[in-house]
Every structure is written in structure tokens, then in C-alpha cells.
Short mmCIF file of C-alpha atoms in Angstrom, two decimals:
data_model
loop_
_atom_site.label_atom_id
_atom_site.label_comp_id
_atom_site.label_asym_id
_atom_site.label_seq_id
_atom_site.Cartn_x
_atom_site.Cartn_y
_atom_site.Cartn_z
CA MET A 138 119.06 92.25 77.62
CA ALA A 139 116.22 93.60 75.87
CA LEU A 140 113.92 96.01 77.60
CA ARG A 141 110.33 94.93 77.56
CA SER A 142 107.41 95.87 79.39
CA LEU A 143 105.10 92.92 80.06
CA VAL A 144 101.52 93.83 79.97
CA THR A 145 98.71 91.26 80.57
CA ARG A 146 95.00 91.62 79.86
CA LYS A 147 92.68 90.22 82.54
CA ASN A 148 89.18 90.35 81.54
CA LEU A 149 86.42 90.01 84.17
CA PRO A 150 84.10 87.14 83.43
CA SER A 151 81.07 88.15 81.55
CA ALA A 152 78.74 86.82 84.06
CA PHE A 153 79.91 89.42 86.46
CA LYS A 154 79.58 92.07 83.82
CA ALA A 155 75.94 91.16 83.34
CA ALA A 156 75.35 90.90 87.08
CA THR A 157 76.46 94.38 87.80
CA GLY A 158 74.19 95.77 85.12
CA LEU A 159 76.67 98.63 84.40
CA GLY A 160 77.57 99.66 80.86
CA GLN A 161 81.03 99.16 79.50
CA LEU A 162 83.40 97.52 81.88
CA ARG A 163 87.07 98.03 81.20
CA GLY A 164 89.47 94.94 80.91
CA LEU A 165 92.03 95.51 83.85
CA GLN A 166 95.52 95.85 82.75
CA THR A 167 98.13 94.63 85.18
CA PHE A 168 101.81 95.75 85.10
CA SER A 169 104.93 93.83 85.68
CA LEU A 170 108.60 94.63 86.41
CA PRO A 171 110.50 95.85 83.20
CA ASP A 172 113.88 94.24 82.74
CA LEU A 173 117.04 96.28 83.21
CA PRO A 174 118.86 96.81 79.99
CA TYR A 175 122.10 95.91 81.83
CA ASP A 176 123.41 93.64 84.65
CA TYR A 177 123.03 94.75 88.16
CA GLY A 178 126.72 95.30 88.64
CA ALA A 179 127.13 97.08 85.33
CA LEU A 180 126.89 100.70 86.74
CA GLU A 181 129.78 100.19 89.33
CA PRO A 182 131.47 101.91 90.83
CA ALA A 183 128.98 104.82 90.51
CA ILE A 184 126.17 102.80 91.80
CA SER A 185 126.73 99.47 93.45
CA GLY A 186 125.31 96.13 92.26
CA GLU A 187 123.83 95.56 95.57
CA ILE A 188 121.80 98.96 95.37
CA MET A 189 120.70 98.18 91.85
CA GLN A 190 119.42 94.74 92.64
CA LEU A 191 117.49 95.82 95.74
CA HIS A 192 116.21 99.01 94.03
CA HIS A 193 114.94 96.99 91.05
CA GLN A 194 113.73 93.76 92.53
CA LYS A 195 112.47 95.00 95.69
CA HIS A 196 111.37 98.67 95.75
CA HIS A 197 110.18 98.99 92.02
CA GLN A 198 108.59 95.50 92.16
CA THR A 199 106.73 96.65 95.47
CA TYR A 200 105.41 99.66 93.70
CA ILE A 201 104.08 97.67 90.80
CA THR A 202 102.45 95.02 93.02
CA ASN A 203 100.78 97.72 95.15
CA TYR A 204 99.83 99.69 91.97
CA ASN A 205 98.19 96.45 90.56
CA LYS A 206 96.39 95.99 93.81
CA ALA A 207 95.07 99.67 93.94
CA LEU A 208 93.96 99.52 90.37
CA GLU A 209 92.00 96.37 91.16
CA GLN A 210 90.39 98.01 94.07
CA LEU A 211 89.72 101.17 92.04
CA ASN A 212 88.07 99.05 89.36
CA ASP A 213 85.72 97.43 92.02
CA ALA A 214 84.92 100.94 93.44
CA ILE A 215 84.11 102.37 90.05
CA GLU A 216 81.86 99.37 89.29
CA LYS A 217 80.14 99.68 92.49
CA GLY A 218 79.80 103.63 91.95
CA ASP A 219 81.60 103.91 95.45
CA SER A 220 82.77 107.49 95.14
CA ALA A 221 84.25 107.61 98.62
CA ALA A 222 86.35 104.55 97.84
CA VAL A 223 87.41 106.05 94.41
CA VAL A 224 88.65 109.11 96.09
CA LYS A 225 90.31 107.35 98.98
CA LEU A 226 92.31 105.19 96.59
CA GLN A 227 93.85 108.14 94.81
CA SER A 228 96.75 108.47 97.13
CA ALA A 229 97.73 104.77 96.83
CA ILE A 230 97.57 105.17 93.03
CA LYS A 231 99.68 108.25 92.98
CA PHE A 232 102.25 106.63 95.28
CA ASN A 233 102.53 103.39 93.69
CA GLY A 234 101.75 104.33 90.14
CA GLY A 235 104.12 107.24 90.40
CA GLY A 236 106.79 104.82 91.73
CA HIS A 237 106.34 102.58 88.78
CA VAL A 238 106.35 105.54 86.14
CA ASN A 239 109.30 107.20 87.70
CA HIS A 240 111.46 104.12 88.07
CA SER A 241 110.72 102.87 84.60
CA ILE A 242 112.22 106.03 83.32
CA PHE A 243 115.15 105.95 85.73
CA TRP A 244 116.46 102.57 84.51
CA LYS A 245 116.60 103.97 80.95
CA ASN A 246 118.36 107.08 82.28
CA LEU A 247 121.27 105.04 83.30
CA ALA A 248 123.76 103.11 81.16
CA PRO A 249 127.05 101.32 81.71
CA VAL A 250 130.11 103.26 80.63
CA ARG A 251 130.94 100.88 77.87
CA GLU A 252 127.47 101.45 76.36
CA GLY A 253 127.85 105.19 76.36
CA GLY A 254 127.02 106.06 80.12
CA GLY A 255 128.52 109.42 81.06
CA GLU A 256 129.06 110.42 77.30
CA LEU A 257 128.23 113.96 76.98
CA PRO A 258 125.14 115.10 75.09
CA HIS A 259 125.79 116.16 71.48
CA GLY A 260 123.39 117.62 68.87
CA SER A 261 120.22 119.39 69.63
CA LEU A 262 120.12 118.69 73.23
CA GLY A 263 123.56 119.81 73.74
CA TRP A 264 122.90 123.07 72.20
CA ALA A 265 119.62 123.43 74.16
CA ILE A 266 121.42 122.94 77.30
CA ASP A 267 123.93 125.57 76.52
CA ALA A 268 121.20 128.04 75.53
CA ASP A 269 119.04 127.39 78.59
CA PHE A 270 121.64 126.82 81.32
CA GLY A 271 124.74 128.44 79.93
CA SER A 272 126.78 125.27 79.99
CA LEU A 273 126.43 121.51 80.87
CA GLU A 274 128.63 122.23 84.04
CA LYS A 275 126.05 124.73 85.10
CA LEU A 276 123.18 122.38 84.47
CA ILE A 277 124.76 119.56 86.50
CA GLN A 278 125.66 122.01 89.33
CA LEU A 279 122.03 123.21 89.38
CA MET A 280 120.56 119.67 89.47
CA ASN A 281 123.10 118.50 92.17
CA ALA A 282 122.17 121.55 94.26
CA GLU A 283 118.48 120.99 93.92
CA GLY A 284 118.82 117.25 94.57
CA ALA A 285 120.93 117.74 97.74
CA ALA A 286 118.53 120.36 99.05
CA LEU A 287 115.39 118.27 98.64
CA GLN A 288 114.19 117.39 102.16
CA GLY A 289 112.82 113.96 102.56
CA SER A 290 112.27 111.76 99.57
CA GLY A 291 111.83 112.69 95.90
CA TRP A 292 113.35 113.22 92.49
CA VAL A 293 115.13 115.80 90.56
CA TRP A 294 114.40 116.15 86.91
CA LEU A 295 115.88 117.67 83.68
CA ALA A 296 112.60 118.30 81.79
CA LEU A 297 111.54 119.68 78.46
CA ASP A 298 108.64 122.05 78.74
CA LYS A 299 107.23 121.25 75.22
CA GLU A 300 104.96 124.21 75.05
CA LEU A 301 107.62 126.58 75.85
CA LYS A 302 110.33 124.65 73.96
CA LYS A 303 112.51 125.29 76.95
CA LEU A 304 114.61 122.83 79.27
CA VAL A 305 113.84 123.23 82.98
CA VAL A 306 114.96 121.63 86.22
CA GLU A 307 112.28 120.54 88.49
CA THR A 308 111.97 118.49 91.73
CA THR A 309 109.08 116.33 92.86
CA ALA A 310 108.32 115.05 96.26
CA ASN A 311 108.04 111.29 97.16
CA GLN A 312 106.83 109.56 93.96
CA ASP A 313 104.99 112.34 92.36
CA PRO A 314 105.47 111.95 88.57
CA LEU A 315 107.00 115.01 86.78
CA VAL A 316 103.68 115.79 85.19
CA THR A 317 102.25 116.83 88.53
CA LYS A 318 104.44 119.96 88.22
CA GLY A 319 103.01 120.75 84.80
CA PRO A 320 101.21 118.99 82.06
CA THR A 321 103.54 120.25 79.43
CA LEU A 322 106.70 118.81 80.99
CA VAL A 323 108.44 115.86 79.38
CA PRO A 324 111.07 114.05 81.61
CA LEU A 325 114.44 113.68 79.93
CA LEU A 326 116.48 112.63 83.03
CA GLY A 327 115.44 111.90 86.49
CA ILE A 328 117.64 111.33 89.53
CA ASP A 329 116.11 109.36 92.51
CA VAL A 330 117.07 110.96 95.59
CA TRP A 331 115.22 108.67 97.92
CA GLU A 332 117.65 107.31 100.44
CA HIS A 333 117.12 103.76 99.14
CA ALA A 334 118.66 104.96 95.90
CA TYR A 335 122.11 105.41 97.57
CA TYR A 336 122.31 104.81 101.28
CA LEU A 337 124.02 101.44 101.34
CA GLN A 338 126.96 102.88 99.32
CA TYR A 339 127.11 106.71 100.13
CA LYS A 340 125.21 106.68 103.48
CA ASN A 341 124.34 110.22 104.42
CA VAL A 342 126.51 111.81 101.83
CA ARG A 343 123.86 112.37 99.10
CA PRO A 344 126.08 115.08 97.36
CA ASP A 345 128.73 112.30 96.52
CA TYR A 346 125.94 110.13 95.01
CA LEU A 347 124.93 113.09 92.94
CA LYS A 348 128.47 113.84 91.73
CA ASN A 349 128.96 110.23 90.62
CA ILE A 350 125.73 109.44 88.98
CA TRP A 351 126.59 111.61 86.09
CA LYS A 352 129.38 109.04 85.12
CA VAL A 353 126.60 106.64 84.12
CA MET A 354 124.00 109.02 82.91
CA ASN A 355 122.46 107.89 79.54
CA TRP A 356 122.47 111.09 77.68
CA LYS A 357 121.62 109.14 74.52
CA TYR A 358 118.25 108.42 75.67
CA ALA A 359 117.60 111.98 76.81
CA SER A 360 118.78 113.18 73.37
CA GLU A 361 116.37 110.85 71.63
CA VAL A 362 113.47 111.91 73.75
CA TYR A 363 114.34 115.64 73.26
CA ALA A 364 114.70 115.18 69.47
CA LYS A 365 111.33 113.50 69.21
CA GLU A 366 109.63 116.33 71.01
CA CYS A 367 111.74 118.98 69.31
CA PRO A 368 112.65 117.76 65.86
CA SER A 369 115.19 119.99 64.27
CA SER A 370 114.00 121.21 60.91
CA MET B 68 118.28 125.05 126.82
CA VAL B 69 119.91 127.84 128.99
CA PRO B 70 121.40 130.76 127.01
CA ALA B 71 125.07 130.95 127.59
CA ALA B 72 125.20 134.67 127.57
CA ALA B 73 122.15 136.80 127.45
CA THR B 74 122.78 139.97 125.67
CA ALA B 75 120.75 142.85 126.40
CA ALA B 76 120.30 144.38 122.97
CA SER B 77 120.76 141.45 120.80
CA LEU B 78 117.14 141.19 119.48
CA ASN B 79 117.44 142.39 115.98
CA CYS B 80 114.27 140.99 114.68
CA ALA B 81 110.82 141.07 116.21
CA LEU B 82 109.30 137.87 114.91
CA PHE B 83 106.11 138.06 116.78
CA HIS B 84 104.04 139.55 119.61
CA ARG B 85 103.89 137.25 122.52
CA GLN B 86 100.86 137.06 124.76
CA GLY B 87 101.54 135.22 128.14
CA GLY B 88 104.85 133.90 127.25
CA LEU B 89 105.59 131.00 124.94
CA ASN B 90 105.46 127.70 126.74
CA ARG B 91 103.20 124.93 126.14
CA ALA B 92 101.23 125.19 129.29
CA THR B 93 99.67 128.56 128.47
CA ARG B 94 98.89 128.25 124.70
CA GLY B 95 97.22 131.53 124.36
CA LEU B 96 99.43 132.71 121.68
CA GLN B 97 98.72 135.45 119.34
CA TRP B 98 101.05 135.92 116.45
CA THR B 99 100.24 139.44 115.32
CA LYS B 100 103.24 140.36 113.37
CA LYS B 101 105.74 138.50 111.30
CA GLN B 102 108.76 140.30 110.42
CA GLN B 103 111.74 139.50 108.19
CA CYS B 104 114.45 138.12 110.38
CA THR B 105 117.72 139.94 109.69
CA ARG B 106 121.18 139.44 110.96
CA LYS B 107 123.13 142.54 112.24
CA PRO B 108 126.50 142.79 110.20
CA GLY B 109 129.57 142.01 112.16
CA PRO B 110 130.57 139.12 114.29
CA ALA B 111 127.52 137.07 115.50
CA ILE B 112 127.07 137.13 119.08
CA ILE B 113 126.23 133.55 119.91
CA THR B 114 123.84 133.57 122.82
CA ALA B 115 122.74 129.97 122.91
CA LYS B 116 123.74 126.90 121.00
CA PHE B 117 121.82 123.70 120.86
CA GLU B 118 123.87 120.64 121.80
CA LEU B 119 123.96 117.30 120.15
CA LYS B 120 123.26 115.03 123.26
CA PRO B 121 124.18 111.43 122.91
CA PRO B 122 121.69 108.79 123.17
CA PRO B 123 121.03 107.49 126.82
CA TYR B 124 122.98 104.32 126.12
CA PRO B 125 126.23 103.46 124.10
CA LEU B 126 125.99 103.23 120.40
CA ASN B 127 126.31 99.47 120.40
CA ALA B 128 123.82 98.82 123.16
CA LEU B 129 120.83 98.13 120.97
CA GLU B 130 122.62 95.31 119.06
CA PRO B 131 121.55 93.15 117.36
CA HIS B 132 118.25 94.71 116.86
CA MET B 133 119.68 98.16 115.80
CA SER B 134 123.31 98.03 114.82
CA LYS B 135 126.17 100.20 116.05
CA ASP B 136 126.79 101.17 112.42
CA THR B 137 123.23 102.51 112.21
CA LEU B 138 123.55 104.50 115.42
CA GLU B 139 126.98 105.95 114.24
CA TYR B 140 125.41 107.21 111.12
CA HIS B 141 122.01 108.03 112.34
CA TRP B 142 123.16 109.82 115.30
CA GLY B 143 126.60 110.77 114.54
CA LYS B 144 125.98 112.03 110.97
CA HIS B 145 122.22 112.82 110.46
CA HIS B 146 121.33 114.01 113.89
CA ARG B 147 124.53 115.95 114.19
CA ALA B 148 123.96 117.72 110.94
CA TYR B 149 120.44 118.86 111.88
CA VAL B 150 121.85 120.45 115.10
CA ASP B 151 124.84 122.01 113.43
CA ASN B 152 122.97 123.38 110.57
CA LEU B 153 120.12 124.71 112.96
CA ASN B 154 122.66 126.42 115.02
CA LYS B 155 123.90 128.20 111.83
CA GLN B 156 120.66 129.15 110.81
CA ILE B 157 119.40 130.86 113.95
CA VAL B 158 122.58 132.35 115.30
CA GLY B 159 122.04 136.10 115.94
CA THR B 160 118.34 135.74 115.51
CA GLU B 161 115.52 135.72 118.17
CA LEU B 162 115.17 131.95 117.75
CA ASP B 163 118.60 131.66 119.11
CA SER B 164 117.51 132.17 122.78
CA MET B 165 114.32 130.04 122.72
CA PRO B 166 113.91 126.40 123.83
CA LEU B 167 113.98 123.88 121.05
CA GLU B 168 110.27 123.01 121.17
CA ASP B 169 109.45 126.87 120.71
CA VAL B 170 111.58 127.13 117.75
CA VAL B 171 109.81 124.03 116.36
CA ILE B 172 106.33 125.75 116.81
CA VAL B 173 107.53 129.15 115.67
CA THR B 174 109.19 128.05 112.53
CA TYR B 175 106.33 125.63 111.57
CA ASN B 176 104.33 128.82 111.21
CA LYS B 177 101.01 127.12 110.78
CA GLY B 178 102.22 125.10 107.85
CA ASP B 179 103.93 127.91 106.04
CA MET B 180 107.30 126.62 107.21
CA LEU B 181 110.25 129.02 107.77
CA PRO B 182 113.71 127.89 106.54
CA ALA B 183 114.83 126.65 110.04
CA PHE B 184 111.84 124.32 110.59
CA ASN B 185 113.30 121.24 108.97
CA ASN B 186 116.54 121.31 111.08
CA ALA B 187 114.69 122.26 114.14
CA ALA B 188 112.16 119.68 114.09
CA GLN B 189 114.44 117.05 113.08
CA ALA B 190 116.73 117.77 115.93
CA TRP B 191 113.87 117.61 118.30
CA ASN B 192 112.39 114.43 116.77
CA HIS B 193 115.83 112.51 116.89
CA GLU B 194 116.50 113.56 120.59
CA PHE B 195 113.05 112.35 121.45
CA PHE B 196 113.47 109.15 119.18
CA TRP B 197 116.73 107.93 121.06
CA GLY B 198 114.87 108.35 124.37
CA CYS B 199 111.92 106.04 123.09
CA MET B 200 114.39 103.06 122.88
CA LYS B 201 116.47 101.30 125.52
CA PRO B 202 118.61 98.03 125.60
CA GLY B 203 116.36 95.20 126.48
CA GLY B 204 113.24 97.17 125.39
CA GLY B 205 109.89 95.78 124.33
CA GLY B 206 107.27 94.14 126.31
CA LYS B 207 104.13 95.96 127.50
CA PRO B 208 103.43 99.10 129.27
CA SER B 209 102.02 99.05 132.81
CA GLY B 210 100.08 101.27 135.18
CA GLU B 211 98.15 104.23 133.80
CA LEU B 212 99.63 104.13 130.38
CA LEU B 213 98.35 100.59 129.88
CA GLN B 214 94.95 101.62 131.14
CA LEU B 215 94.68 104.45 128.67
CA ILE B 216 95.86 102.30 125.94
CA GLU B 217 93.30 99.74 126.72
CA ARG B 218 90.60 102.45 127.07
CA ASP B 219 91.36 104.24 123.83
CA PHE B 220 92.34 101.35 121.51
CA GLY B 221 90.52 98.43 123.01
CA SER B 222 93.40 96.35 123.92
CA PHE B 223 97.26 96.57 123.82
CA GLU B 224 97.41 94.37 120.61
CA LYS B 225 94.92 96.69 118.82
CA PHE B 226 97.08 99.55 119.64
CA VAL B 227 100.36 97.74 118.39
CA GLU B 228 98.58 96.96 115.12
CA GLU B 229 97.49 100.43 114.58
CA PHE B 230 100.83 101.86 115.40
CA LYS B 231 102.63 99.33 113.18
CA SER B 232 100.17 100.07 110.26
CA ALA B 233 100.73 103.83 110.69
CA ALA B 234 104.47 103.41 110.65
CA ALA B 235 104.29 100.95 107.49
CA THR B 236 101.91 103.21 105.58
CA GLN B 237 103.66 106.53 106.14
CA PHE B 238 104.77 107.04 102.42
CA GLY B 239 108.14 108.52 101.79
CA SER B 240 110.02 110.01 104.89
CA GLY B 241 108.41 110.56 108.30
CA TRP B 242 107.45 109.28 111.69
CA ALA B 243 104.68 107.53 113.42
CA TRP B 244 103.57 108.66 117.03
CA LEU B 245 101.60 107.65 119.96
CA VAL B 246 100.35 110.99 121.44
CA TYR B 247 98.32 112.33 124.23
CA LYS B 248 95.77 114.65 122.82
CA ALA B 249 94.09 117.25 125.13
CA ASN B 250 92.24 119.31 122.84
CA ARG B 251 88.91 119.13 121.11
CA LEU B 252 89.36 118.90 117.39
CA ASP B 253 90.72 116.39 114.88
CA VAL B 254 91.60 118.75 112.10
CA GLU B 255 95.27 119.52 111.75
CA ASN B 256 94.94 123.22 111.45
CA ALA B 257 92.54 123.70 114.36
CA VAL B 258 93.36 124.37 117.89
CA ASN B 259 90.95 124.42 120.90
CA PRO B 260 92.41 124.35 124.30
CA ARG B 261 89.17 123.70 126.13
CA PRO B 262 88.69 120.05 125.97
CA LEU B 263 86.07 118.06 127.82
CA GLU B 264 87.19 114.90 129.73
CA GLU B 265 86.27 112.68 126.90
CA ASP B 266 88.29 114.70 124.51
CA LYS B 267 91.40 113.68 126.27
CA LYS B 268 92.80 110.61 124.93
CA LEU B 269 95.69 108.65 123.28
CA VAL B 270 95.93 108.68 119.50
CA VAL B 271 98.06 107.22 116.96
CA VAL B 272 99.22 109.70 114.14
CA LYS B 273 101.86 109.84 111.42
CA SER B 274 103.63 112.76 109.92
CA SER B 275 105.84 113.35 106.82
CA ASN B 276 109.43 114.40 106.65
CA ALA B 277 110.19 116.62 109.71
CA VAL B 278 106.63 117.42 110.90
CA ASN B 279 105.85 116.28 114.42
CA PRO B 280 102.75 116.48 116.55
CA LEU B 281 103.97 119.33 118.70
CA VAL B 282 102.72 121.54 115.70
CA TRP B 283 99.25 120.08 116.16
CA ASP B 284 99.24 120.84 119.91
CA TYR B 285 99.58 117.08 120.73
CA SER B 286 101.86 115.68 123.41
CA PRO B 287 104.16 112.93 121.90
CA LEU B 288 104.67 109.99 124.12
CA LEU B 289 106.31 107.50 121.54
CA THR B 290 107.80 107.79 118.11
CA ILE B 291 109.50 105.59 115.48
CA ASP B 292 111.63 107.05 112.62
CA VAL B 293 110.59 105.69 109.26
CA TRP B 294 112.86 107.74 107.16
CA GLU B 295 114.89 105.07 105.21
CA HIS B 296 118.19 106.14 106.88
CA ALA B 297 116.70 104.82 110.11
CA TYR B 298 116.53 101.19 108.93
CA TYR B 299 118.25 100.73 105.66
CA LEU B 300 121.64 99.38 106.78
CA ASP B 301 119.93 96.93 109.03
CA PHE B 302 116.72 95.96 107.16
CA GLN B 303 117.26 97.42 103.56
CA ASN B 304 113.66 97.66 102.14
CA ARG B 305 111.99 95.60 104.79
CA ARG B 306 110.32 98.37 106.77
CA PRO B 307 107.75 96.08 108.42
CA ASP B 308 110.48 93.89 110.00
CA TYR B 309 112.18 97.05 111.38
CA ILE B 310 108.85 98.11 112.88
CA SER B 311 108.28 94.80 114.45
CA THR B 312 111.75 94.69 115.94
CA PHE B 313 111.25 98.20 117.18
CA MET B 314 108.10 97.18 119.12
CA GLU B 315 109.33 93.84 120.45
CA LYS B 316 112.93 94.60 121.33
CA LEU B 317 113.62 98.27 121.49
CA VAL B 318 110.59 100.41 122.79
CA SER B 319 110.88 101.95 126.21
CA TRP B 320 107.59 102.00 127.89
CA GLU B 321 109.10 103.61 131.03
CA ALA B 322 109.95 106.63 128.85
CA ALA B 323 106.46 106.66 127.32
CA SER B 324 104.89 106.58 130.88
CA ALA B 325 107.04 109.47 132.15
CA ARG B 326 105.99 111.55 129.16
CA LEU B 327 102.45 110.80 129.92
CA GLU B 328 102.89 112.08 133.40
CA VAL B 329 104.27 115.37 132.04
CA ALA B 330 101.58 115.77 129.40
CA LYS B 331 98.79 115.42 131.86
CA ALA B 332 100.45 117.89 134.20
CA GLN B 333 100.67 120.33 131.21
CA ALA B 334 97.09 119.91 130.28
CA ALA B 335 96.06 120.56 133.85
CA GLU B 336 98.18 123.60 134.06
CA ARG B 337 96.74 124.92 130.90
CA GLU B 338 93.08 124.43 131.97
CA LYS B 339 93.94 126.20 135.13
CA GLU B 340 95.28 129.22 133.25
CA GLN B 341 92.25 129.14 131.01
CA ARG B 342 89.90 129.23 133.86
CA LYS B 343 91.73 132.13 135.38
CA ARG B 344 91.35 133.95 132.13
CA ASP B 345 87.76 133.13 131.94
CA GLU B 346 87.26 134.56 135.47
CA ALA B 347 89.00 137.74 134.61
CA GLU B 348 86.88 138.26 131.59
CA ASP B 349 83.70 137.76 133.63
CA ILE B 350 84.68 140.42 136.02
CA GLN B 351 85.60 142.87 133.32
CA GLY B 352 82.13 142.19 131.91
CA SER B 353 80.17 142.91 135.04
CA GLU B 354 82.17 146.19 135.64
CA ALA B 355 81.08 147.62 132.34
CA VAL B 356 77.40 147.04 133.18
CA GLU B 357 77.83 148.83 136.58
CA MET B 358 79.30 151.95 134.75
CA TYR B 359 76.31 152.33 132.56
CA VAL B 360 73.72 152.22 135.23
CA ASP B 361 75.69 155.04 137.17
CA GLY B 362 75.48 157.34 134.13
CA GLU B 363 71.78 156.98 133.96
CA THR B 364 71.21 157.93 137.61
CA GLU B 365 73.22 161.09 137.25
CA ASP B 366 71.31 162.11 134.12
CA SER B 367 67.89 161.72 135.72
CA GLY B 368 69.20 163.78 138.83
CA ALA B 369 69.82 166.68 136.62
CA ASP B 370 66.18 167.10 135.58
#
């Protein structure tokens, strides 16, 4: 199944543009649910097919629907010059846009075992992990500890600080994208620790979910992103 | 919470300087000092332990609206863990001998939360939550609670709409509340214990993660848990359906009414204390004026 992000352009009728008398009006881009690169059941037993289907078709889709709605409202507010409305919409955009950004990365972070899920990182990312954390085991331990300690809802990330050329582990609350923790941070791997990501299968035992998700972690994707930001000479 | 064994010299950290005791009726609290809470080496003397109390009904009593499975995990695992972990965190510290509500306020620390806040607040929230539901719940409130709802929201239906909306739009984990507010200001970090009659009213608020309205000096009357673990087994992503079911089939209006009585009594008590303090200040003020006048008379006599 090819991964594609469908993007459609919706241009406002020219009469409306003329009527508002404003300068340049942007064409409003709407977003839609990206396909998963694998079947819902392909990550079992680490993550159940039931969870994958709900997570993708319900949760991610809802973020996208609400993101599109918020963007449309934002567009209206900008056109009207309604600053109070523009500011008020920021949280809806952060929640829902962030949800879309984060989950789009998440699906790529996972892979069925037969397609390399769980295969350890080699090459430059592997060395960087050893250099910055001591070993892959130590990195996993750290991410699992931070993921388990996160109160409420959020994400735990393996990130590249592209300015410092260093790997770091970060957490974000709710659907805040990684970039809210630092503009130079590039997400390599993210683990969703919202309860919806694991509850039907693991119930309250988040640490078991964290232990098992590494079995389907797509290190190939992480290595590609890393290599692009830090090309080895 | 009654301390099982109060040991005389077991205070090994002075967290704060208390004025007038720490209870919600007399909220003239002054935190003048905050010191690091340390534990003495050696075996911990357990002076008080919070208990995990069961809900006021069997775990299957809310079926089919809230499943036995949900109660078994939600109460038996989540709530239990908050209580157990809280006890571990506070054993041997001054928090150990305080009522749970006081632990919540102290560890909230005006927004700069201390480590025990999450467990303390969640322990309180969940005990409160079980009491907000009952088998055969739902319907409408009556008596004074209904009157106040109609006065402050326009109608019961408008209240339900606002409450459901708050619960549905609390992003991430958290809670929605009906509270009795007996202070003046609406800003989260302001406290003014001298309301006028019209400042006392019912309000719907929402809070994230473990935060609850005790820390804003409100009196909670009703809550719904909107952490995903509260509804995921029964409703999956369908939070609005869970919220509707809660309002139509689970909510205990008797419990809410009882809490309103307590809240009003506490507000009245606090006002009484405040009036006494005001009177005491007035007397002090007039004494000072007297002393000045006496001094003048003596001086003029010496001429």
C-alpha cells in the first residue's frame, strides 16, 4: 500500500475575493487521512489490529477533520481582520494540527516485522546512538522511562537537534508537535502515549506497551531522516 | 483521615508557616517559607495512610452504562495506584498527617506543583467521582440545587449543554466540573475571600490532567472524568456518547445537592471568620490613635 498524502486545493470564488476588498487571498488547502503503509493487523502482537484501526480511522481522522475546520475558520477570521478570533483559534489549530502532524510521523515510525520492523539501526544513526546515549539499550530504557512517567497525554520522541548535531530524548504534552520544544529539533521516532494508543490491549500497563513497541519500530525510516540531516562525508 | 499514631517529634520538614490552621473554612493562609522536604534515615514511621475506599456500590452496579470491566480497571488499578504511590511519596513527611484535601492544596503550590500533587489530586478526584454516580442515576436535580442551576445557567437544559461541551472540549486528559463559587474573581491565580451575594454562584469549569477546582478555591459539586481510561473500554473514541450516558443514566443529583449544602455552610463559616478578623483589626487601629493622644497631653504638661 503506497503512502500518499492527499491534498486538495479549494479556491474561494473570485467574487468573494473582490467583495472583501482585501489584497491577496490564499487558496485554502485541506488535508486528508494518509494511508497506512501496512494492514491494520500487521503490527500484531505488539499492537493489536483493533487499536490500529481505531487509532487511524477514528482518532487521526478526527484530528484532520477538526484541523480543516479550524483552518477554514482561521481563514475567515484573517480575511475579516478579526484578531480576537484569530488568537482564539490558535489552540484548536495546535491540538488538531499537532495531532495530524504527530500521527502522520507515527505511522511511518512503525513497520511489520517482515518489513524490517524491530530491526536494529545500523550505519550513522547506530553510531550516533552509541555516542550520545552509550548504547541502544540505554536509549530504549530512557525513552521507556520518560514515556511511562509522562502524566496525562503526550508523546516521547527520539529527536535530532540539527544545530548541535546531537540526538536527544524529548517529551511533549497532548498533541504539541516536537518543534514546540525547540525549533532545531527534527523528529526521528515518536511514541504516542495517549491512552487511546494502547488501552484496549495493555489497559493501565503503559510500560508493557512501551516495551513491546520496539519490536515493530521502523529504524530504517529514522535512519533515513537522520542521514538526510546529517549526511556522512 | 485520622492519623493512626501521632508521633510527637516526627516533623522532619517545615513546609510552611500556617496561620489559623489549614482548613477550607478559614482560608487566611500565608505560606511564608518553603523548605525542602527531607526524610530522616532509618525505618519510616507511618503516621497516616490514605485508604483506597471502594465506590459506594458494587463494581457491576452501573452496568450497562459503565461496565464492570471499566470499574475493575479504573478503580482497581488506576485509582489504587494513585493512592499507593501517594502513600509512598509522603510517608515520613509532614504531608503524612494532613487530610487529603490539604495535601492537594499544598502540593499544588500555586501552580508550581510538587511531586506528590499528581497522585494526591488524582486520589481525591477519583474518590469524588465514584460518589458522583449511582445505579439508576440521571434525571434532574431538585430543590435548591435546581433553583441555583436555573438562576445561574438559565435552565437545566442550558446547564447540561454547557457541562457536556466542557467535558467534550477538554483536550487531552482531564475533568469537567460543576462547582459552587464563593469568591470574587474569575482568574485562576487570584483568590479573594470576600464575595458579595451576587459573586456566589454555580459555574462549569474544566481542568487538565490532575488539576481540580479545590486549587482555585471553588467547591466541587459534580465531576466527570474525561481521561481516556475512564471510557475507552466502553466507548472507545466516542467521548460525547460517554458524556451523554453519564448525564442521562449515571449522575447522582442527591450527592451533588449534599455537597452544595456543605459548600454553602463552609462559605458562611469563612465569612464569619473574616468578619471577626476585620473587627479585631478595627479595635487595634483605634487603640493606636488613643496612645498618640495620651503622649501629647503629657508633653504639654511638662511646659
